[in-house]
PDB file of C-alpha atoms in Angstrom:
ATOM      1  CA  MET A   1      -0.141  -0.072   0.004  1.00 82.00           C
ATOM      2  CA  VAL A   2       1.027   3.079  -0.767  1.00 90.00           C
ATOM      3  CA  PHE A   3       1.246   5.081   2.535  1.00 91.00           C
ATOM      4  CA  CYS A   4       2.930   2.050   3.779  1.00 87.00           C
ATOM      5  CA  GLN A   5       5.630   2.868   1.292  1.00 87.00           C
ATOM      6  CA  LYS A   6       5.904   6.345   1.682  1.00 89.00           C
ATOM      7  CA  GLY A   7       4.387   7.696   4.280  1.00 87.00           C
ATOM      8  CA  PHE A   8       1.567  10.366   4.482  1.00 90.00           C
ATOM      9  CA  SER A   9       3.531  13.380   3.728  1.00 89.00           C
ATOM     10  CA  ALA A  10       4.869  12.106   0.119  1.00 90.00           C
ATOM     11  CA  VAL A  11       1.991  10.884  -1.360  1.00 92.00           C
ATOM     12  CA  THR A  12       0.078  12.576  -3.839  1.00 91.00           C
ATOM     13  CA  MET A  13      -3.530  11.536  -5.702  1.00 92.00           C
ATOM     14  CA  GLN A  14      -1.307  10.197  -8.663  1.00 92.00           C
ATOM     15  CA  ASP A  15       0.220   7.555  -6.668  1.00 93.00           C
ATOM     16  CA  ILE A  16      -3.080   6.406  -5.274  1.00 93.00           C
ATOM     17  CA  VAL A  17      -4.187   6.354  -8.926  1.00 92.00           C
ATOM     18  CA  ASP A  18      -1.499   4.494  -9.844  1.00 91.00           C
ATOM     19  CA  GLU A  19      -1.735   2.017  -6.895  1.00 90.00           C
ATOM     20  CA  CYS A  20      -5.288   1.405  -7.382  1.00 89.00           C
ATOM     21  CA  GLY A  21      -5.284   1.221 -10.955  1.00 88.00           C
ATOM     22  CA  ILE A  22      -8.661   3.606 -11.365  1.00 88.00           C
ATOM     23  CA  SER A  23      -8.646   6.990 -13.303  1.00 88.00           C
ATOM     24  CA  ARG A  24      -8.007  10.221 -11.691  1.00 87.00           C
ATOM     25  CA  GLY A  25     -11.932  11.205 -12.464  1.00 89.00           C
ATOM     26  CA  GLY A  26     -13.029   7.865 -11.030  1.00 88.00           C
ATOM     27  CA  ILE A  27     -10.968   8.534  -7.645  1.00 90.00           C
ATOM     28  CA  TYR A  28     -12.487  12.203  -7.216  1.00 90.00           C
ATOM     29  CA  LEU A  29     -15.936  10.641  -7.604  1.00 90.00           C
ATOM     30  CA  TYR A  30     -15.324   9.266  -3.987  1.00 91.00           C
ATOM     31  CA  PHE A  31     -12.546  11.057  -2.696  1.00 93.00           C
ATOM     32  CA  ALA A  32     -11.658  14.705  -2.771  1.00 93.00           C
ATOM     33  CA  SER A  33      -8.102  14.929  -1.482  1.00 92.00           C
ATOM     34  CA  VAL A  34      -5.327  12.450  -0.125  1.00 93.00           C
ATOM     35  CA  ASP A  35      -6.585  13.238   3.541  1.00 90.00           C
ATOM     36  CA  GLU A  36     -10.036  11.731   2.779  1.00 92.00           C
ATOM     37  CA  ILE A  37      -8.419   8.699   1.480  1.00 94.00           C
ATOM     38  CA  PHE A  38      -5.924   8.333   4.531  1.00 92.00           C
ATOM     39  CA  LEU A  39      -8.369   8.899   6.828  1.00 89.00           C
ATOM     40  CA  GLU A  40     -10.940   5.988   5.272  1.00 91.00           C
ATOM     41  CA  VAL A  41      -7.716   3.627   5.255  1.00 91.00           C
ATOM     42  CA  MET A  42      -7.240   4.145   8.806  1.00 89.00           C
ATOM     43  CA  LYS A  43     -10.811   3.626   9.215  1.00 86.00           C
ATOM     44  CA  GLN A  44     -10.834   0.583   7.531  1.00 88.00           C
ATOM     45  CA  ARG A  45      -7.741  -1.013   9.593  1.00 84.00           C
ATOM     46  CA  ASN A  46      -9.287  -0.039  12.773  1.00 81.00           C
ATOM     47  CA  LYS A  47     -12.298  -2.399  11.547  1.00 83.00           C
ATOM     48  CA  GLU A  48      -9.966  -5.305  10.381  1.00 83.00           C
ATOM     49  CA  LYS A  49      -7.863  -4.951  13.392  1.00 79.00           C
ATOM     50  CA  PHE A  50     -10.929  -4.725  15.932  1.00 82.00           C
ATOM     51  CA  SER A  51     -12.615  -7.580  14.073  1.00 87.00           C
ATOM     52  CA  LEU A  52      -9.572 -10.166  14.849  1.00 87.00           C
ATOM     53  CA  VAL A  53      -9.930  -9.217  18.547  1.00 91.00           C
ATOM     54  CA  SER A  54     -14.019  -9.260  18.345  1.00 91.00           C
ATOM     55  CA  LYS A  55     -14.151 -12.516  16.698  1.00 93.00           C
ATOM     56  CA  ALA A  56     -11.482 -14.266  19.571  1.00 94.00           C
ATOM     57  CA  VAL A  57     -13.788 -12.547  22.234  1.00 93.00           C
ATOM     58  CA  GLN A  58     -16.760 -13.588  20.492  1.00 93.00           C
ATOM     59  CA  ASP A  59     -15.409 -17.557  20.028  1.00 95.00           C
ATOM     60  CA  ALA A  60     -14.447 -17.547  23.961  1.00 93.00           C
ATOM     61  CA  GLU A  61     -11.334 -18.170  23.166  1.00 96.00           C
ATOM     62  CA  PRO A  62      -8.847 -18.685  26.171  1.00 96.00           C
ATOM     63  CA  PHE A  63      -7.906 -15.218  27.454  1.00 95.00           C
ATOM     64  CA  GLU A  64      -4.362 -15.550  27.761  1.00 93.00           C
ATOM     65  CA  GLN A  65      -4.094 -16.677  23.903  1.00 95.00           C
ATOM     66  CA  VAL A  66      -5.914 -13.279  23.027  1.00 95.00           C
ATOM     67  CA  LEU A  67      -3.701 -11.356  24.940  1.00 94.00           C
ATOM     68  CA  SER A  68      -0.573 -13.096  23.456  1.00 93.00           C
ATOM     69  CA  ASP A  69      -1.783 -12.871  20.203  1.00 94.00           C
ATOM     70  CA  TYR A  70      -2.695  -9.041  20.498  1.00 93.00           C
ATOM     71  CA  PHE A  71       0.745  -8.545  21.973  1.00 94.00           C
ATOM     72  CA  SER A  72       2.329 -10.587  18.939  1.00 93.00           C
ATOM     73  CA  ARG A  73       0.421  -8.264  16.430  1.00 90.00           C
ATOM     74  CA  GLN A  74       1.294  -5.165  17.949  1.00 91.00           C
ATOM     75  CA  LYS A  75       5.180  -6.175  18.581  1.00 93.00           C
ATOM     76  CA  ARG A  76       5.060  -7.030  14.735  1.00 90.00           C
ATOM     77  CA  ARG A  77       3.491  -3.768  14.033  1.00 87.00           C
ATOM     78  CA  LEU A  78       6.361  -1.873  15.895  1.00 89.00           C
ATOM     79  CA  LEU A  79       9.211  -3.980  14.665  1.00 89.00           C
ATOM     80  CA  ASN A  80       8.355  -3.086  11.312  1.00 85.00           C
ATOM     81  CA  PHE A  81       7.337   0.744  11.701  1.00 77.00           C
ATOM     82  CA  GLU A  82       8.949   1.331   8.324  1.00 73.00           C
ATOM     83  CA  LYS A  83       6.392  -0.604   6.756  1.00 73.00           C
ATOM     84  CA  SER A  84       3.582   0.019   8.753  1.00 77.00           C
ATOM     85  CA  LEU A  85       0.849   2.741   8.530  1.00 84.00           C
ATOM     86  CA  PHE A  86       2.106   3.759  11.832  1.00 82.00           C
ATOM     87  CA  ARG A  87       4.520   6.083  10.248  1.00 82.00           C
ATOM     88  CA  ALA A  88       2.032   7.390   8.020  1.00 88.00           C
ATOM     89  CA  TYR A  89      -0.457   8.257  10.994  1.00 85.00           C
ATOM     90  CA  CYS A  90       2.364   9.753  12.812  1.00 83.00           C
ATOM     91  CA  GLU A  91       2.986  12.235   9.865  1.00 85.00           C
ATOM     92  CA  TYR A  92      -0.708  13.085   9.727  1.00 86.00           C
ATOM     93  CA  ILE A  93      -1.431  13.836  13.496  1.00 83.00           C
ATOM     94  CA  PHE A  94       2.008  15.966  13.326  1.00 81.00           C
ATOM     95  CA  SER A  95       1.412  17.741  10.108  1.00 80.00           C
ATOM     96  CA  LYS A  96      -1.690  19.159  10.680  1.00 76.00           C
ATOM     97  CA  SER A  97      -3.212  21.294  13.915  1.00 71.00           C
ATOM     98  CA  LYS A  98      -6.698  21.072  12.839  1.00 79.00           C
ATOM     99  CA  PRO A  99      -9.752  20.342  15.452  1.00 80.00           C
ATOM    100  CA  ALA A 100     -10.589  17.410  12.762  1.00 76.00           C
ATOM    101  CA  VAL A 101      -6.855  15.855  13.506  1.00 82.00           C
ATOM    102  CA  ARG A 102      -7.324  15.956  17.763  1.00 83.00           C
ATOM    103  CA  ALA A 103     -10.877  14.470  16.851  1.00 85.00           C
ATOM    104  CA  PHE A 104      -9.455  11.793  14.669  1.00 85.00           C
ATOM    105  CA  ARG A 105      -6.650  11.292  17.242  1.00 86.00           C
ATOM    106  CA  ASN A 106      -9.128  10.991  20.099  1.00 87.00           C
ATOM    107  CA  ALA A 107     -10.831   8.407  17.757  1.00 86.00           C
ATOM    108  CA  GLN A 108      -7.922   6.276  17.413  1.00 85.00           C
ATOM    109  CA  LEU A 109      -7.450   6.247  21.111  1.00 87.00           C
ATOM    110  CA  GLU A 110     -10.470   5.106  22.056  1.00 89.00           C
ATOM    111  CA  HIS A 111     -10.331   2.077  19.681  1.00 87.00           C
ATOM    112  CA  LEU A 112      -7.559   1.128  20.677  1.00 88.00           C
ATOM    113  CA  ARG A 113      -9.226   1.711  24.447  1.00 92.00           C
ATOM    114  CA  LYS A 114     -12.439  -0.409  23.149  1.00 91.00           C
ATOM    115  CA  THR A 115      -9.609  -3.063  22.022  1.00 92.00           C
ATOM    116  CA  ILE A 116      -7.991  -3.513  24.891  1.00 94.00           C
ATOM    117  CA  ILE A 117     -10.994  -3.438  27.189  1.00 94.00           C
ATOM    118  CA  SER A 118     -12.748  -6.105  25.337  1.00 94.00           C
ATOM    119  CA  ILE A 119      -9.740  -8.205  25.913  1.00 95.00           C
ATOM    120  CA  LEU A 120      -9.644  -7.517  29.410  1.00 94.00           C
ATOM    121  CA  THR A 121     -13.556  -8.086  29.694  1.00 94.00           C
ATOM    122  CA  LEU A 122     -12.899 -11.319  28.251  1.00 95.00           C
ATOM    123  CA  GLY A 123     -10.642 -12.681  30.827  1.00 93.00           C
ATOM    124  CA  VAL A 124     -13.088 -11.302  33.486  1.00 93.00           C
ATOM    125  CA  ASN A 125     -16.102 -13.257  32.189  1.00 93.00           C
ATOM    126  CA  GLN A 126     -13.644 -16.280  32.131  1.00 94.00           C
ATOM    127  CA  ASN A 127     -12.655 -15.579  35.946  1.00 91.00           C
ATOM    128  CA  VAL A 128      -9.393 -15.396  35.020  1.00 89.00           C
ATOM    129  CA  ILE A 129      -8.825 -11.680  35.992  1.00 88.00           C
ATOM    130  CA  SER A 130     -10.791  -9.357  38.325  1.00 84.00           C
ATOM    131  CA  ASP A 131     -12.503  -6.409  36.951  1.00 82.00           C
ATOM    132  CA  LYS A 132     -10.975  -4.324  39.763  1.00 82.00           C
ATOM    133  CA  ASN A 133      -9.294  -1.663  38.193  1.00 84.00           C
ATOM    134  CA  ILE A 134     -10.001  -2.624  34.846  1.00 90.00           C
ATOM    135  CA  MET A 135     -10.161   0.922  33.309  1.00 91.00           C
ATOM    136  CA  GLN A 136      -7.170   2.045  34.660  1.00 91.00           C
ATOM    137  CA  ILE A 137      -5.284  -1.394  33.305  1.00 91.00           C
ATOM    138  CA  ALA A 138      -6.595  -0.832  29.896  1.00 93.00           C
ATOM    139  CA  ASP A 139      -5.288   3.020  30.111  1.00 93.00           C
ATOM    140  CA  HIS A 140      -2.048   1.641  31.100  1.00 93.00           C
ATOM    141  CA  PHE A 141      -2.022  -0.726  28.250  1.00 94.00           C
ATOM    142  CA  ILE A 142      -2.667   2.371  25.993  1.00 93.00           C
ATOM    143  CA  VAL A 143       0.029   4.668  27.629  1.00 94.00           C
ATOM    144  CA  THR A 144       2.425   1.915  27.041  1.00 94.00           C
ATOM    145  CA  ILE A 145       1.974   0.960  23.743  1.00 92.00           C
ATOM    146  CA  ASP A 146       1.241   4.538  22.667  1.00 88.00           C
ATOM    147  CA  GLY A 147       5.071   4.855  24.018  1.00 91.00           C
ATOM    148  CA  LEU A 148       6.637   1.944  22.333  1.00 93.00           C
ATOM    149  CA  SER A 149       5.187   3.365  19.419  1.00 89.00           C
ATOM    150  CA  VAL A 150       7.156   7.045  20.147  1.00 86.00           C
ATOM    151  CA  LEU A 151      10.290   5.172  20.321  1.00 90.00           C
ATOM    152  CA  ALA A 152       9.394   2.976  17.011  1.00 88.00           C
ATOM    153  CA  LEU A 153       9.269   6.439  15.660  1.00 82.00           C
ATOM    154  CA  GLY A 154      12.542   7.582  17.036  1.00 81.00           C
ATOM    155  CA  GLU A 155      14.352   4.491  16.232  1.00 80.00           C
ATOM    156  CA  ALA A 156      15.093   3.837  19.575  1.00 84.00           C
ATOM    157  CA  LEU A 157      12.757   0.652  20.058  1.00 91.00           C
ATOM    158  CA  SER A 158      14.191  -3.239  20.239  1.00 93.00           C
ATOM    159  CA  GLU A 159      12.648  -6.512  20.300  1.00 94.00           C
ATOM    160  CA  GLU A 160      14.047  -6.728  24.030  1.00 95.00           C
ATOM    161  CA  ILE A 161      12.217  -3.527  24.989  1.00 95.00           C
ATOM    162  CA  ILE A 162       8.847  -4.651  23.563  1.00 95.00           C
ATOM    163  CA  ASP A 163       8.870  -7.997  24.995  1.00 94.00           C
ATOM    164  CA  GLY A 164      10.223  -6.320  28.660  1.00 94.00           C
ATOM    165  CA  GLN A 165       6.859  -3.963  28.422  1.00 94.00           C
ATOM    166  CA  PHE A 166       4.652  -6.324  27.385  1.00 94.00           C
ATOM    167  CA  LYS A 167       5.671  -8.792  30.022  1.00 92.00           C
ATOM    168  CA  ILE A 168       4.994  -5.954  32.816  1.00 91.00           C
ATOM    169  CA  LEU A 169       2.001  -5.647  31.086  1.00 90.00           C
ATOM    170  CA  GLY A 170       0.923  -9.268  31.285  1.00 85.00           C
ATOM    171  CA  ALA A 171       2.158  -9.188  35.108  1.00 78.00           C
ATOM    172  CA  LEU A 172      -0.003  -6.303  36.036  1.00 69.00           C
ATOM    173  CA  PRO A 173      -2.764  -7.377  39.129  1.00 61.00           C
ATOM    174  CA  LEU A 174      -4.854  -9.105  36.673  1.00 60.00           C
ATOM    175  CA  SER A 175      -5.994 -11.776  39.126  1.00 54.00           C
ATOM    176  CA  SER A 176      -9.262 -12.860  40.268  1.00 48.00           C
ATOM    177  CA  ASP A 177      -8.028 -13.029  44.044  1.00 48.00           C
TER     178      ASP A 177
END
């Protein structure tokens, strides 16, 4: 995908036209700008990412496995920063100062929160963890994942750091005692 290859700032409508094999006029029937296309790509990515977690939760897969799978997906994303939408996402939010961008960022955080809460709720429903402090724990996950993302952005992230942070997250007071 062109946003993964070039980031956000360097992508032009022509790049998107070339990538999609659609006419320039055809793309303008649906989107007025690269920004609009990027936002739609991010919405679709969120649906796809949440659907994986949602299906696992709906299928009542073991909490430990769902959490482990989630950490594995996050780790892959963080280690492949240069080939991910995250780089384009950062370029987008840092290059704009409009209230709409803040709203977009807040929606992204809320999506992440919803995903994490659904995983933690699965653990509660399976009597693996307590529902005590579940919102604070979810926020801790968000702060950690965002922090790791910032380290990836600055190219200061290693697999060891990721593993260490995810180990700490997995050891948070989640027990049902």
